[in-house]
XYZ file of C-alpha atoms in Angstrom:
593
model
C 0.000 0.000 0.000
C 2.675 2.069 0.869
C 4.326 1.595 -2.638
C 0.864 2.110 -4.278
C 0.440 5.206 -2.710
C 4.101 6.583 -3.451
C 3.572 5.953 -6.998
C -0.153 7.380 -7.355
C 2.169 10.918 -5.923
C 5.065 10.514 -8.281
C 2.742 10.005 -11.267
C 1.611 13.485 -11.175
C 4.980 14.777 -11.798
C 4.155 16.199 -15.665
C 0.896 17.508 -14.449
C 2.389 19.482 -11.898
C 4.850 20.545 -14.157
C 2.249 21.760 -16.421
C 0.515 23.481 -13.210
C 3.746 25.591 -12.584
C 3.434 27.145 -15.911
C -0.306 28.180 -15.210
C 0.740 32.024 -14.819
C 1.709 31.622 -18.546
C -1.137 30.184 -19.744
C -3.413 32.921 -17.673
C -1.416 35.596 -19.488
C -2.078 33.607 -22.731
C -5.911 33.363 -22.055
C -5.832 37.404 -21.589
C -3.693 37.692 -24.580
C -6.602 35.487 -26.505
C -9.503 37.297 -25.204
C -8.559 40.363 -26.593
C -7.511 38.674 -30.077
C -10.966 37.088 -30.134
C -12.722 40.337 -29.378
C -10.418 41.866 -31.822
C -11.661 39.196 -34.620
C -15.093 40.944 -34.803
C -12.653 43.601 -36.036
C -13.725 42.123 -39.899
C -17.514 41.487 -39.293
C -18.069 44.759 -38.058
C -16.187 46.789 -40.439
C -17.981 44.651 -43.593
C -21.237 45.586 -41.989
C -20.170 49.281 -41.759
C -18.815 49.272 -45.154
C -21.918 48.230 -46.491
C -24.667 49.826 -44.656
C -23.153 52.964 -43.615
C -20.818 54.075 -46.499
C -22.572 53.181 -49.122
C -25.572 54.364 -48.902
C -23.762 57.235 -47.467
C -21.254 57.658 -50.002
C -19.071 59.719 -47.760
C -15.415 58.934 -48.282
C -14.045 60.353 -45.105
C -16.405 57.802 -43.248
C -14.985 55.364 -44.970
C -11.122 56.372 -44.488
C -11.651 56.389 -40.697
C -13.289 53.203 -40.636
C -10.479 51.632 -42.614
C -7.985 53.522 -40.467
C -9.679 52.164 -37.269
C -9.712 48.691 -38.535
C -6.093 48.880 -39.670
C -5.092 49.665 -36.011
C -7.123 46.929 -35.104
C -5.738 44.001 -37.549
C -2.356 45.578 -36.563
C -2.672 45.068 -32.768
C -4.577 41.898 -33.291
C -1.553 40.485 -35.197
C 1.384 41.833 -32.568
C -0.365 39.993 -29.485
C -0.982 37.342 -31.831
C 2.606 37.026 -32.380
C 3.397 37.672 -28.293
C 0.809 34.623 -27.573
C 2.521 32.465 -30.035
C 5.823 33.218 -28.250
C 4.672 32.805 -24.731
C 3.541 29.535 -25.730
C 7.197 28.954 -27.272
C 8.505 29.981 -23.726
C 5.738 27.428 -22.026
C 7.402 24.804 -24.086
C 10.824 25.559 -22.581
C 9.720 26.121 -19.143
C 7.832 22.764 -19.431
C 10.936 21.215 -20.959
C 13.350 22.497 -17.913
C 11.408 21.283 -15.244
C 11.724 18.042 -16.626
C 14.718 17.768 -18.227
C 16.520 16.673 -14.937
C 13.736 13.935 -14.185
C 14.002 13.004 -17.567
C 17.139 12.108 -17.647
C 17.604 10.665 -14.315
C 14.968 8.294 -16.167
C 17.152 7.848 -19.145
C 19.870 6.408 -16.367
C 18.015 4.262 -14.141
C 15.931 2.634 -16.483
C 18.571 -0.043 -18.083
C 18.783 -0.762 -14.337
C 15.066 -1.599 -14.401
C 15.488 -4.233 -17.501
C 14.164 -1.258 -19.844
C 15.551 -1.657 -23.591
C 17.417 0.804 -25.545
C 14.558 2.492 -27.472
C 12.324 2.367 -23.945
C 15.048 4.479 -22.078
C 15.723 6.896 -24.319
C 11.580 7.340 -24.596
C 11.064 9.611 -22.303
C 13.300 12.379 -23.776
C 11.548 11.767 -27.046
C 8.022 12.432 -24.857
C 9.396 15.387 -23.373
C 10.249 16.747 -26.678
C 6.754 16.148 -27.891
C 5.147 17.943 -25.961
C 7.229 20.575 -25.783
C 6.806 20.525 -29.351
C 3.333 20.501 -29.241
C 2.829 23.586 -26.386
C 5.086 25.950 -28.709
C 2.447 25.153 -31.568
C -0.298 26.459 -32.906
C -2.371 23.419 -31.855
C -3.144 25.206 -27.984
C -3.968 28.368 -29.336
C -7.432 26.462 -30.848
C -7.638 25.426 -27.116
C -7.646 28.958 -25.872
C -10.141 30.133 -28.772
C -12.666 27.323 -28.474
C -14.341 28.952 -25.275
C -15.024 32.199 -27.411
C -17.023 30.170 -29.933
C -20.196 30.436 -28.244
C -19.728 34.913 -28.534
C -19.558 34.591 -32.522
C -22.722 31.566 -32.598
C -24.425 34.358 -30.193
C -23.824 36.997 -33.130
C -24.651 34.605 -36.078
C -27.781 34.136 -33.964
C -28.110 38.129 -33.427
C -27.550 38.426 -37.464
C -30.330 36.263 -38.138
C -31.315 32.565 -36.448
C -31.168 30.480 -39.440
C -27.563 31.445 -39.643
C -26.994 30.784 -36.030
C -28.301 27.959 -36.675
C -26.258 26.621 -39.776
C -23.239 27.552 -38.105
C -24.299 25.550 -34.767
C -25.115 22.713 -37.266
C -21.726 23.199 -38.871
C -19.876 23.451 -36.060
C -21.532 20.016 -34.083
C -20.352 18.189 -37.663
C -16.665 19.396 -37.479
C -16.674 18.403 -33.601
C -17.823 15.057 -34.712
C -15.024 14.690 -37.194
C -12.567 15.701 -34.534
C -13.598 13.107 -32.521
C -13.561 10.612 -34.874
C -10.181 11.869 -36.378
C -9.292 10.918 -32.999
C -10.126 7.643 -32.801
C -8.914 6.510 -36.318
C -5.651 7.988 -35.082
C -4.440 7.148 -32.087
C -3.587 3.500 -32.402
C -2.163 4.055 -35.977
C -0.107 7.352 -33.899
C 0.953 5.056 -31.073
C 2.720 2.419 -33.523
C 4.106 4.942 -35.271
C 6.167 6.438 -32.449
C 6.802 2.445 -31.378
C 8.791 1.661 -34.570
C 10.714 4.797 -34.817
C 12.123 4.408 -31.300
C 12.699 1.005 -32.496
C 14.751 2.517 -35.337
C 16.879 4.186 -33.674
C 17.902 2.260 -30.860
C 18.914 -0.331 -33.949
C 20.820 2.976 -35.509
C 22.353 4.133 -32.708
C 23.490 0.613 -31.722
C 24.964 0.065 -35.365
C 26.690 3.762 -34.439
C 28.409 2.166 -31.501
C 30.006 -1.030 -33.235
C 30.730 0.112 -36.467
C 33.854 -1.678 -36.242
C 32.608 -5.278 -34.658
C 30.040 -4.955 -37.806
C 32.517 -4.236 -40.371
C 35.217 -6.409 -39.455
C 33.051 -9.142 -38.683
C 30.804 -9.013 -42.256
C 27.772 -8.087 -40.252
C 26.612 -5.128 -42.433
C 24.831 -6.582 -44.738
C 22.800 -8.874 -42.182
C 22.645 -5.893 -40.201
C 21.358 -3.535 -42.993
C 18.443 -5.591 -43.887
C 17.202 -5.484 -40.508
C 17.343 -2.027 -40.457
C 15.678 -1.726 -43.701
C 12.729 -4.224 -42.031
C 12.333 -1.806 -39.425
C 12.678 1.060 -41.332
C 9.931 -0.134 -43.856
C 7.279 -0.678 -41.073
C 8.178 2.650 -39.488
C 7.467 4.097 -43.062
C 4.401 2.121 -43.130
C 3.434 3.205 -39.968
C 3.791 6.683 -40.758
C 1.517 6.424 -43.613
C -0.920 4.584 -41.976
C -1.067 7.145 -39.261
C -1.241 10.573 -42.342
C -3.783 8.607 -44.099
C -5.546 7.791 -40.693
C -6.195 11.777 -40.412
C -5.142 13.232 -44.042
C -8.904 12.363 -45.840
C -10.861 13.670 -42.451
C -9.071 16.697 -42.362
C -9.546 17.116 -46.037
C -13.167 16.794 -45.979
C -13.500 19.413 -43.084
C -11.488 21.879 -44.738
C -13.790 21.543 -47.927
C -16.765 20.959 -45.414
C -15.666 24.089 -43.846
C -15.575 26.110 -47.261
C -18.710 24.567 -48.163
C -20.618 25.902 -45.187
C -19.358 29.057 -45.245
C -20.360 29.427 -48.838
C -23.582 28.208 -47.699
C -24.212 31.008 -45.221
C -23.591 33.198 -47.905
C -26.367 31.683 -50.270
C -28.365 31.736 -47.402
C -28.005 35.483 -46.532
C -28.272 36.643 -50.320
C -31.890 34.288 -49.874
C -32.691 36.626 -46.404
C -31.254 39.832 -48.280
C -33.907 39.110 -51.294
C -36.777 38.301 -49.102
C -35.833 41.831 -47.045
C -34.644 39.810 -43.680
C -31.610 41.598 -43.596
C -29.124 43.810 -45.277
C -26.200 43.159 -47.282
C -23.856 44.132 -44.412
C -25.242 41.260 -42.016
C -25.076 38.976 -45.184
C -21.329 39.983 -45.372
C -20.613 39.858 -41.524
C -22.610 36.545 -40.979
C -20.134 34.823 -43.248
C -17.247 36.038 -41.509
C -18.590 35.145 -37.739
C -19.424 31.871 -39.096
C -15.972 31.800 -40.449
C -14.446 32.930 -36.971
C -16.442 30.685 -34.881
C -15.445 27.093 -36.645
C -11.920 28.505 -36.869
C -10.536 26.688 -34.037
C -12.271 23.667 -34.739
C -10.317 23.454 -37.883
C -6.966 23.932 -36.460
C -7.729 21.700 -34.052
C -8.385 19.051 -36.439
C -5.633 20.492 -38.680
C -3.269 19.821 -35.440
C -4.711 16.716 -34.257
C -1.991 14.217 -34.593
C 0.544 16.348 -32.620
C -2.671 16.391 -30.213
C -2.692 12.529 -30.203
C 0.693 12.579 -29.747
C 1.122 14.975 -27.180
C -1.485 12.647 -24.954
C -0.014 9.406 -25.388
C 3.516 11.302 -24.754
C 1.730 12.706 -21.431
C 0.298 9.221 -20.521
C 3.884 7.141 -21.132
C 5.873 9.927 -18.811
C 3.284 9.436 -16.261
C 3.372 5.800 -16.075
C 7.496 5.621 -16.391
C 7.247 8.250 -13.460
C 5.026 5.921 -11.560
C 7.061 2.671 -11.717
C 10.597 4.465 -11.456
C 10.261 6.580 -8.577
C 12.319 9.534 -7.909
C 14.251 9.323 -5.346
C 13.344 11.208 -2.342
C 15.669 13.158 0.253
C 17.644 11.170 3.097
C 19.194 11.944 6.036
C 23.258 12.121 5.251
C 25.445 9.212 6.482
C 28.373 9.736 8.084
C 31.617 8.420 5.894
C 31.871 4.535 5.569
C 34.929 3.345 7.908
C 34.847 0.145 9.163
C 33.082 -2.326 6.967
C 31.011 -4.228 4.213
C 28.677 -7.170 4.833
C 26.374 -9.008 2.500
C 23.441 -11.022 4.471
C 22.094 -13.626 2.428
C 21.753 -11.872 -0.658
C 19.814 -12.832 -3.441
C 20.389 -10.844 -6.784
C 18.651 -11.545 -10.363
C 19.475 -9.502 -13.561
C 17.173 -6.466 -13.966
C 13.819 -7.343 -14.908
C 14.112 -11.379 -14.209
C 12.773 -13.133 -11.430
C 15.618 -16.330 -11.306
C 18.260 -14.963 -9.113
C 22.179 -15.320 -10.597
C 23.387 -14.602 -6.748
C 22.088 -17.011 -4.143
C 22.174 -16.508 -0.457
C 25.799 -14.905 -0.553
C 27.190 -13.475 2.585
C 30.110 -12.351 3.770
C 31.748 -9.401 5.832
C 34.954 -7.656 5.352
C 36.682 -4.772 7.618
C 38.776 -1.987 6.817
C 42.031 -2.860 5.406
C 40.920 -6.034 3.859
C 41.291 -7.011 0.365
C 39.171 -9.821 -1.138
C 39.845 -11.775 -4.299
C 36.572 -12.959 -6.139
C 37.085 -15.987 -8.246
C 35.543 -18.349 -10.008
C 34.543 -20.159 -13.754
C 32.561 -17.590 -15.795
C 28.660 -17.653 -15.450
C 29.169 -18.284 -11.620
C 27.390 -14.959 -10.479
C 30.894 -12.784 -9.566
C 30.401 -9.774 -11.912
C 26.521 -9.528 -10.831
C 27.616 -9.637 -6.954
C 30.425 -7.029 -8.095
C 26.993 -5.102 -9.511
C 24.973 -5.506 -6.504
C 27.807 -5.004 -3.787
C 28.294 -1.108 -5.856
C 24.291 -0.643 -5.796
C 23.938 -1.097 -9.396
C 21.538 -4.114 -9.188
C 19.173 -4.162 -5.942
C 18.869 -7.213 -4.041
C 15.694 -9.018 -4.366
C 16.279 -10.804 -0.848
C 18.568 -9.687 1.702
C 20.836 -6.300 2.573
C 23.841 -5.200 1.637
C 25.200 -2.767 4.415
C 27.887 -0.008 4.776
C 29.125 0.448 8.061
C 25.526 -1.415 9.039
C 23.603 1.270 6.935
C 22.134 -0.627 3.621
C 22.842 0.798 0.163
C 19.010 2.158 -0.064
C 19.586 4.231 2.631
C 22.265 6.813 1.030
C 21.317 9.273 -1.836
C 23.135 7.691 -5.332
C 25.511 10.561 -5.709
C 26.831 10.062 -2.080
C 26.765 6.861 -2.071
C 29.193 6.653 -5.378
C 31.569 9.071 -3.939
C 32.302 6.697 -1.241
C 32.472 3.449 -3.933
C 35.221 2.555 -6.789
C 33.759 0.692 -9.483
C 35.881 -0.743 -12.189
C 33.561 -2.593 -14.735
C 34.106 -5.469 -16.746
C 33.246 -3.504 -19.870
C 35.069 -0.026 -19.165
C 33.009 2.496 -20.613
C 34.482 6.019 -20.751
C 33.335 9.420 -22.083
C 33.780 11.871 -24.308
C 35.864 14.653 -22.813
C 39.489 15.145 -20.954
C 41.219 12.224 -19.235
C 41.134 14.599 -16.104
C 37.477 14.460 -16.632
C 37.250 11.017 -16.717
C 39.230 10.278 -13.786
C 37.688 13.188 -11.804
C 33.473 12.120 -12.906
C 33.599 15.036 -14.382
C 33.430 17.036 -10.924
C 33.553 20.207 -12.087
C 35.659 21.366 -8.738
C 37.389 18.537 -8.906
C 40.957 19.107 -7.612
C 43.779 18.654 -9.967
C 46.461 17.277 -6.924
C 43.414 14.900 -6.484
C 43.109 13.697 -10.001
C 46.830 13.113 -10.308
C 46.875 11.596 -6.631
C 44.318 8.664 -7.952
C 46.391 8.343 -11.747
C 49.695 7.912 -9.407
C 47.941 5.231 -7.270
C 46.339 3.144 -10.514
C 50.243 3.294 -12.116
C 48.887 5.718 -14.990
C 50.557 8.919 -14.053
C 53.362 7.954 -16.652
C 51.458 6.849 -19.436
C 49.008 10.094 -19.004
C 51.777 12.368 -19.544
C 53.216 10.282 -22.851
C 49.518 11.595 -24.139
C 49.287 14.201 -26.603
C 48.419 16.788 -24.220
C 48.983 14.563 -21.046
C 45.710 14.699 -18.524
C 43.758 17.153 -20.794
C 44.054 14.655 -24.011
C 40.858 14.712 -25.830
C 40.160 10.432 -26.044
C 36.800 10.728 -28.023
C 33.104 9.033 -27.432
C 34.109 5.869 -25.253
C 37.796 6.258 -24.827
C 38.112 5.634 -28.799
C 41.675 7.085 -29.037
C 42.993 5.192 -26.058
C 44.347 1.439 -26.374
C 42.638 -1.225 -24.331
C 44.840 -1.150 -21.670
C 44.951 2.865 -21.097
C 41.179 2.866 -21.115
C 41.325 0.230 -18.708
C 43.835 1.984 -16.376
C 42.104 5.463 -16.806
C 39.114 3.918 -15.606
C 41.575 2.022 -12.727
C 42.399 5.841 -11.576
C 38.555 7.218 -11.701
C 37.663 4.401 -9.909
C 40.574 5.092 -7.448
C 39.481 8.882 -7.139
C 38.486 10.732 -4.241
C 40.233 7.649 -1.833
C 36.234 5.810 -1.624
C 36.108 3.298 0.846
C 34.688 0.293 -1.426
C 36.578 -0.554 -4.361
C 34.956 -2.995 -6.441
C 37.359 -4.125 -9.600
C 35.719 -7.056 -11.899
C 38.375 -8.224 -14.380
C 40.968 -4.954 -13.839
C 43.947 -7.262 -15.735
C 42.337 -8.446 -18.808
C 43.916 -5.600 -20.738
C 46.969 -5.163 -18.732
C 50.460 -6.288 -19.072
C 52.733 -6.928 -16.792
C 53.730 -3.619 -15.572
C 49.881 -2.851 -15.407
C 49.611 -6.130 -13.031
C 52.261 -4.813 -11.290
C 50.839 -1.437 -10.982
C 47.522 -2.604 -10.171
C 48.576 -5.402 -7.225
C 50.279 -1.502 -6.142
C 46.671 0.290 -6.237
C 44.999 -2.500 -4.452
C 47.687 -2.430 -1.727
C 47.489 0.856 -1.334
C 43.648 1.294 -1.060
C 44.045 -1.401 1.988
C 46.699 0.825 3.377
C 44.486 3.851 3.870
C 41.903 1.507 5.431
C 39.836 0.946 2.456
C 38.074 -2.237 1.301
C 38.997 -3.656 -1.975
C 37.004 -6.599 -3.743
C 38.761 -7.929 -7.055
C 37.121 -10.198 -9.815
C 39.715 -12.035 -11.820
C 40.333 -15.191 -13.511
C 44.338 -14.425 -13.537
C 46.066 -15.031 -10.171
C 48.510 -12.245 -10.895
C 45.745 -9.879 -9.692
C 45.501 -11.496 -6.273
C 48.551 -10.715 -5.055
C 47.891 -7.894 -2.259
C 44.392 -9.481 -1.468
C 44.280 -11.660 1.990
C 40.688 -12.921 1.154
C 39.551 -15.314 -1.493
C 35.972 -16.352 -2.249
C 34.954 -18.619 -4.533
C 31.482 -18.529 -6.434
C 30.230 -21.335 -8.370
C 26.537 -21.296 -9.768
C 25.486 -18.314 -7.961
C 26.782 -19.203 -4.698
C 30.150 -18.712 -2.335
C 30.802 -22.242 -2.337
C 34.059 -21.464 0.109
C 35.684 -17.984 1.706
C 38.775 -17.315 3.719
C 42.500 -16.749 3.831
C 43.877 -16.801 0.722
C 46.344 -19.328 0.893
C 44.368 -21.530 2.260
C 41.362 -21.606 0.253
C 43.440 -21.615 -3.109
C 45.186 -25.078 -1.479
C 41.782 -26.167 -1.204
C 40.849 -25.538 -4.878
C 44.054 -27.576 -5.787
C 43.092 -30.380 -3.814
C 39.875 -30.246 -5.052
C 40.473 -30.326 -8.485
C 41.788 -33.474 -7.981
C 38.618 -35.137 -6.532
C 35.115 -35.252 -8.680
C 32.752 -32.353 -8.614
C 29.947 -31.977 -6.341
C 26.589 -32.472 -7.477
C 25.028 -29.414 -9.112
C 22.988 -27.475 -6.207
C 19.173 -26.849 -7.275
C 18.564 -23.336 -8.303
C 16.024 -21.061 -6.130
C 14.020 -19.194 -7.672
C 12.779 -15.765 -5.700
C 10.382 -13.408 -6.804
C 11.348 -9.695 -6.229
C 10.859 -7.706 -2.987
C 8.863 -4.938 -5.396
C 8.463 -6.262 -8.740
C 8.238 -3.462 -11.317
C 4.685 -2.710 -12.942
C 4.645 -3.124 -16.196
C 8.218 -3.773 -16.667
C 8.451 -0.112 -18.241
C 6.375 -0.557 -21.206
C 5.176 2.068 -23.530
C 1.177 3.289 -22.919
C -0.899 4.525 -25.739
């Protein structure tokens, strides 16, 4: 209930960031008031024109009526232009509100078992509706409530034209609403397969050279083309959804208004009214199904706008923000895992199994094991990457939940398996892009991971441009780069899963070095390796096989016991448990129309 209710609060986050722009659209409303009132501007000069001035025939009348009616169009037309860019402003102020939720989203929700084209969905919403708010398509919205004025004249003028234009006008809203429903599944799939698209793209983007070297291009390039044909299709299906209905109420539109003038030339003959009403009828007709049209004219980004609106509020629902918590002190003393269970994001088999163990400060523990055992997603859980689904992972007896991310991370050195850097300065890399970050600091943790050397032998030593992902740096500088941001800021936890694969020999060397000195200031080090030569400053060894710590101790001792056990036959494969999540996650972050 608890979690019910926390997400019913969090999934009003885009509607309260639409409330915070209401000032705006309050000035807006004012601003189309007055541009409605001003759009009788036409009517009532037509009707002046022709019942005044020409039976009149005075040509001074006539110059200050046109004069007046100039000043008129001309101030209609500059708040016109002011609404249209208060809306643009709405847009942006929407937009920054969000932006930081947004991409907190984009971040978290690969953690959540979210796909590529489902994380990056939200900043495609966002975008929509920003999109949409800077339109023309709310200004219909702000001039529908002044319909009823210019039926009210067309019923003044005479009541059969009131009441062709109500007639008119209840056939347009019908269209709209049907526009609407042809639309918004054909809408939905077509924002589906693009995100599809470019998650595919933008994957293809990031291993151009696996796909090249590898002759995957071609196999590659027809599934793009697959997806890129039904996203075409899509998109047509959605235009032609709309394209005919809009069509006929443009021509149904001009139809009607030509049809109020037949009509008032009928009146005019049989002395009903003058030629002036005739005139101004037309145009008050005109005026009053005006926003009707653009509001069909607009309806997709309409559609789109509301299922943008609906998917933001039901990621924000099922990926929480995180709220404010009380500041820990500074870990010191120790990391324990109690009976752990852990299961990649999204799946309900755990990988980790009832793991436990404790470590104090100082300590250094080697994580081995054959590949598939479970190491790299303890190495995930024990940095709060993964949550537990059963048990607690603790900090000084505090568990992981219980610190804010950022602080939490600046007391934890994580070393992945797959090093992923970014684009910027090596100084920026090592430092997380701090942006006080401490330049004695940042060459403190590149002296500690043995890279202070190789830095300097850099083009422009710690302010070397390396690219998207590290691309000008080997393998092994990448790796020892991301050895010294790991390293930065002395954090209490280390957490290294495969730091050798890319080294050499001085980089073991240099990397037994880091570990030892990390223990030496009191820190905790846990290293995942499958080469002994990283084990060397460790006095821990655990051993994982099939998602469990099958033994854990002195190092020494418990690699003796995995020689002597090599020699005997292996144990009979333990039964695998499955668990179902503490809080499984609604929906599993699919898209909702």
């Amino acid at each position: 209930m608890k979690q019910s209710s926390r997400n019913r609060e969090e999934s009003t986050e885009v509607q309260d960031a639409l409330k915070s722009c209401l000032p705006s659209f309050s000035n807006v409303a004012i601003f189309s008031a007055v541009v409605n009132i001003l759009a009788l501007t036409g009517s009532i000069y037509m009707l002046q024109v022709y019942d005044r001035v020409l039976s009149s025939r005075s040509i001074p009348t006539l110059i200050g009526l046109s004069l007046i009616t100039l000043a008129a169009y001309a101030l209609s037309g500059g708040l016109d232009m002011l609404r249209g860019k208060m809306l643009a402003r709405i847009g942006a102020r929407f937009d920054e509100i969000l932006a930081p939720r947004v991409f907190d989203l984009v971040a978290t929700m690969p953690l959540k078992g979210a796909k590529q084209a489902e994380s990056m969905q939200p900043i495609r919403d966002v975008d929509t509706i920003r999109g949409f708010l800077s339109g023309l398509g709310p200004t219909a919205l702000f001039d529908m409530p002044f319909m009823p004025i210019f039926l009210i004249g067309c019923f003044m003028i005479h009541p059969w034209v009131g009441i062709m234009s109500t007639i008119g006008g209840v056939c347009i809203v019908f269209l709209t609403i049907y526009t609407d429903s042809k639309s918004k599944e054909p809408s939905y799939q077509v924002t589906k397969s693009g995100a599809e698209r470019q998650a595919l793209a933008e994957t293809s983007r990031r291993n151009a050279e696996a796909i090249r070297a590898l002759g995957m291009l071609s196999f590659l390039g027809k599934r793009y083309d697959e997806v890129h044909v039904r996203h075409v299709n899509d998109g047509l299906a959605s235009s032609e959804s709309s394209a005919g209905i809009s069509a006929f109420a443009k021509v149904f539109r001009m139809v009607l208004q030509s049809g109020v003038l037949g009509l008032g030339a009928l009146l005019v003959i049989e002395g009903q009214m003058s030629g002036g009403l005739m005139i101004a009828g037309s145009i008050l007709m005109s005026r009053a199904l005006a926003p009707i049209e653009i509001a069909v004219a607009h309806w997709k980004g309409f559609t789109a706008s509301r299922q943008a609106y609906r998917r933001l509020q039901h990621i924000m629902s099922i990926v929480p923000a995180q709220g404010q918590r009380m500041p820990l002190p500074a870990p010191k003393q120790a990391v324990s895992v109690e009976e752990v269970y852990v299961s990649a994001p999204g799946a309900q088999f755990p990988i980790v199994q009832a793991a436990s163990l404790r470590l104090q400060a100082g300590q250094g523990l080697g994580l081995i094991g054959p590949s598939a055992s479970g190491k790299s997603t303890l190495a995930r859980a024990l940095v709060g990457v993964w949550p537990s689904m059963r048990g607690e992972i603790r900090l000084d007896g505090a568990a992981l939940d219980q610190w804010e991310p950022d602080a939490l991370g600046r007391h934890i050195g994580y070393l992945p398996q797959d090093v992923e850097l970014f684009e910027g300065t090596v100084a920026e890399n090592i430092s997380r892009f701090q942006p006080n970050a401490k330049p004695e600091d940042v060459i403190a943790a590149a002296k500690t991971a043995g890279a202070h050397d190789l830095i300097l032998n850099l083009p422009d030593g710690y302010d070397t441009k390396i690219g998207e992902s590290g691309a000008s740096l080997s393998g092994g500088q990448r790796q020892r780069v991301a050895l010294a941001r790991a390293l930065y800021g002395n954090p209490f936890l280390v957490v290294l899963d495969e730091p050798n694969a890319s080294l050499d020999g001085a980089g073991d060397e240099a990397l037994n070095q880091a570990i030892l000195a990390v223990r030496q200031r009191g820190g905790i080090v846990v290293v995942i390796t499958h080469r002994p030569a990283a084990l060397g400053q460790v006095d821990q060894v655990a051993i994982m096989e099939e998602g469990r710590i099958k033994a854990m101790g002195p190092r020494d001792e418990v690699l003796q016991g995995v020689m002597k056990r090599n020699t005997t036959p292996a144990p009979q494969q333990a039964p695998t448990v499955r668990v179902q999540p503490a809080q499984a996650q609604a929906g599993n972050l699919r898209e909702v129309g």
